[in-house]
Amino acid sequence: MILYIKNMVCNRCKMVVKAELEKLGITALNIELGEVTIEKDLDASEKAQLDLVLKELGFELIDDKKSRYIEKIKSLIIELIHEQNNDLKITLSDYLSQNVYHDYFYLSNLFSEIEGTTIEKYFIAQKIERVKELLAYKELSLGEIAFQLNYSSVAHLSNQFKKVTGLSPSHFKNIRLGGRKSLDEV
């Protein structure tokens, strides 16, 4: 059985969900962002108990197909930016279509309808959060960050950063804002 879980957006989320499943005696065969394959089907009371535990931790079981598509899109984008460093050899639209197994036009309209923003704006917001994270670490130059996140230039990164945050990357770095958001809040 596959469970779809909302707000499961990072490796720590996967560890927390796995631990909670183990506490409930549920064996996870595979855990991915937003998806958990378990050994056996859950009955209604087990599913309700799991949903209650997950909600207390900021997660939620997803039952409807459209919500699963949205969470899959979000998980793919987060994984792409935060784990694969935006190392994409094809367009974002092709990447999403291939991994969600649906036409991008449908996915784009569905995402906009449910989330109130476009996939592209969500993608940019996630990239900017990653830039903030990398700036906070102070290990990479802005040029290295731009290269790592597949920006065409430092100027492009700077312009996009300023448009989203209202600050230049260097100003953000200098004032050391704690203005980062958790991934599920972007």
Coordinates of C-alpha atoms in Angstrom, one line a residue:
M1 CA 0.0 0.0 0.0
I2 CA 1.2 3.5 -0.8
L3 CA 0.5 6.4 1.6
Y4 CA 0.7 9.9 0.3
I5 CA 1.8 12.4 3.0
K6 CA 1.5 16.2 2.7
N7 CA 4.4 18.4 4.0
M8 CA 6.9 15.7 3.9
V9 CA 9.6 17.8 2.3
C10 CA 13.0 16.8 3.6
N11 CA 15.2 14.0 4.8
R12 CA 14.4 14.8 8.5
C13 CA 10.7 14.6 7.6
K14 CA 11.3 11.1 6.2
M15 CA 13.1 10.1 9.5
V16 CA 10.2 11.4 11.6
V17 CA 7.6 9.7 9.6
K18 CA 9.5 6.4 9.6
A19 CA 9.9 6.6 13.4
E20 CA 6.2 7.3 13.9
L21 CA 5.3 4.4 11.6
E22 CA 7.5 2.1 13.7
K23 CA 5.9 3.3 16.9
L24 CA 2.5 2.3 15.4
G25 CA 3.9 -1.1 14.3
I26 CA 3.7 -0.3 10.6
T27 CA 6.5 -1.5 8.4
A28 CA 7.7 0.9 5.8
L29 CA 9.2 -0.7 2.7
N30 CA 10.2 2.5 1.0
I31 CA 10.1 6.2 2.1
E32 CA 10.3 9.0 -0.5
L33 CA 9.4 12.6 -0.2
G34 CA 5.6 12.7 0.1
E35 CA 5.2 8.9 -0.3
V36 CA 5.6 5.9 1.9
T37 CA 5.2 2.3 0.7
I38 CA 4.1 0.1 3.6
E39 CA 4.0 -3.7 4.0
K40 CA 0.2 -4.2 4.5
D41 CA -3.0 -2.3 3.9
L42 CA -4.3 -0.3 6.8
D43 CA -7.9 -0.6 8.0
A44 CA -10.0 2.6 8.6
S45 CA -9.1 2.8 12.3
E46 CA -5.3 2.3 11.7
K47 CA -5.4 5.0 9.0
A48 CA -7.3 7.4 11.3
Q49 CA -4.8 6.8 14.1
L50 CA -1.9 7.4 11.7
D51 CA -3.5 10.5 10.3
L52 CA -3.9 11.9 13.9
V53 CA -0.3 11.2 14.8
L54 CA 0.9 12.8 11.5
K55 CA -1.2 15.9 11.9
E56 CA 0.3 16.5 15.4
L57 CA 3.7 16.6 13.6
G58 CA 2.6 18.9 10.8
F59 CA 2.0 16.2 8.2
E60 CA -1.3 14.9 6.7
L61 CA -2.4 11.9 4.8
I62 CA -3.7 12.7 1.3
D63 CA -6.5 10.7 -0.2
D64 CA -7.6 12.6 -3.3
K65 CA -5.7 12.3 -6.6
K66 CA -5.4 16.0 -7.3
S67 CA -3.7 16.7 -3.9
R68 CA -1.3 13.8 -4.5
Y69 CA -0.3 15.4 -7.8
I70 CA 0.3 18.7 -6.1
E71 CA 2.4 17.2 -3.4
K72 CA 4.3 15.1 -5.9
I73 CA 5.1 18.3 -7.9
K74 CA 6.3 20.1 -4.7
S75 CA 8.4 17.1 -3.6
L76 CA 10.0 16.8 -7.1
I77 CA 10.9 20.6 -7.1
I78 CA 12.2 20.5 -3.5
E79 CA 14.3 17.4 -4.2
L80 CA 15.6 18.9 -7.4
I81 CA 16.7 22.2 -5.8
H82 CA 17.8 21.1 -2.3
E83 CA 19.2 17.6 -3.0
Q84 CA 20.2 17.6 -6.7
N85 CA 21.4 21.2 -6.8
N86 CA 19.0 21.9 -9.7
D87 CA 21.1 19.6 -11.9
L88 CA 18.4 19.4 -14.6
K89 CA 19.3 18.4 -18.1
I90 CA 15.8 18.9 -19.5
T91 CA 13.1 21.6 -19.0
L92 CA 11.2 21.7 -15.7
S93 CA 8.0 21.0 -17.5
D94 CA 9.4 17.9 -19.1
Y95 CA 10.9 16.8 -15.8
L96 CA 7.6 17.1 -14.0
S97 CA 5.6 15.5 -16.8
Q98 CA 7.9 12.5 -16.9
N99 CA 7.8 12.0 -13.1
V100 CA 4.2 12.7 -12.4
Y101 CA 3.0 10.9 -15.6
H102 CA 0.7 13.7 -16.7
D103 CA 0.7 16.4 -19.4
Y104 CA 2.4 19.6 -18.1
F105 CA -0.5 21.8 -19.2
Y106 CA -2.8 19.8 -16.9
L107 CA -0.3 19.9 -14.0
S108 CA 0.3 23.6 -14.4
N109 CA -3.4 24.5 -14.4
L110 CA -4.1 22.1 -11.5
F111 CA -1.2 23.6 -9.5
S112 CA -2.3 27.2 -10.1
E113 CA -5.9 26.4 -9.3
I114 CA -5.2 24.7 -6.0
E115 CA -2.1 26.6 -4.8
G116 CA -3.0 30.0 -6.1
T117 CA 0.5 30.4 -7.7
T118 CA 2.2 29.0 -10.7
I119 CA 4.6 26.1 -10.8
E120 CA 7.3 28.5 -12.1
K121 CA 6.8 31.0 -9.1
Y122 CA 6.9 28.1 -6.7
F123 CA 10.1 26.8 -8.3
I124 CA 11.7 30.3 -8.1
A125 CA 10.6 30.7 -4.4
Q126 CA 12.3 27.3 -3.6
K127 CA 15.4 28.4 -5.5
I128 CA 15.5 31.7 -3.5
E129 CA 15.2 29.8 -0.2
R130 CA 18.1 27.6 -1.3
V131 CA 20.1 30.7 -2.1
K132 CA 19.3 32.1 1.4
E133 CA 20.5 28.9 2.9
L134 CA 23.7 28.8 1.0
L135 CA 24.4 32.5 1.7
A136 CA 23.9 31.9 5.4
Y137 CA 26.5 29.2 5.4
K138 CA 29.0 31.6 3.9
E139 CA 30.9 28.8 2.3
L140 CA 30.2 29.6 -1.4
S141 CA 30.6 32.8 -3.4
L142 CA 27.6 34.2 -5.1
G143 CA 29.1 33.1 -8.4
E144 CA 29.4 29.5 -7.1
I145 CA 25.8 29.6 -5.8
A146 CA 24.6 30.9 -9.2
F147 CA 26.5 28.0 -11.0
Q148 CA 25.3 25.4 -8.5
L149 CA 21.6 26.4 -8.9
N150 CA 21.9 26.7 -12.7
Y151 CA 21.4 30.4 -13.0
S152 CA 22.7 31.8 -16.3
S153 CA 24.6 34.5 -14.5
V154 CA 25.2 36.1 -11.1
A155 CA 23.2 39.1 -12.3
H156 CA 20.2 36.9 -13.1
L157 CA 20.4 35.4 -9.6
S158 CA 20.8 38.8 -8.0
N159 CA 17.8 40.3 -9.9
Q160 CA 15.6 37.3 -9.1
F161 CA 16.7 37.4 -5.4
K162 CA 15.9 41.1 -5.1
K163 CA 12.6 40.8 -6.9
V164 CA 11.5 38.0 -4.4
T165 CA 13.0 39.3 -1.2
G166 CA 13.4 43.0 -1.7
L167 CA 17.1 42.7 -0.8
S168 CA 20.2 42.2 -2.8
P169 CA 22.0 38.9 -2.0
S170 CA 25.0 40.8 -0.5
H171 CA 22.7 42.9 1.7
F172 CA 20.9 39.8 2.8
K173 CA 24.3 38.1 3.6
N174 CA 25.6 41.2 5.5
I175 CA 22.5 41.7 7.7
R176 CA 22.3 38.0 8.5
L177 CA 18.6 37.9 8.4
G178 CA 16.9 34.8 9.9
G179 CA 14.4 35.4 7.1
R180 CA 14.4 31.9 5.8
K181 CA 11.2 29.9 5.6
S182 CA 10.8 26.2 6.2
L183 CA 10.3 24.4 2.9
D184 CA 6.6 23.6 3.5
E185 CA 5.9 27.3 4.0
V186 CA 7.3 28.4 0.7

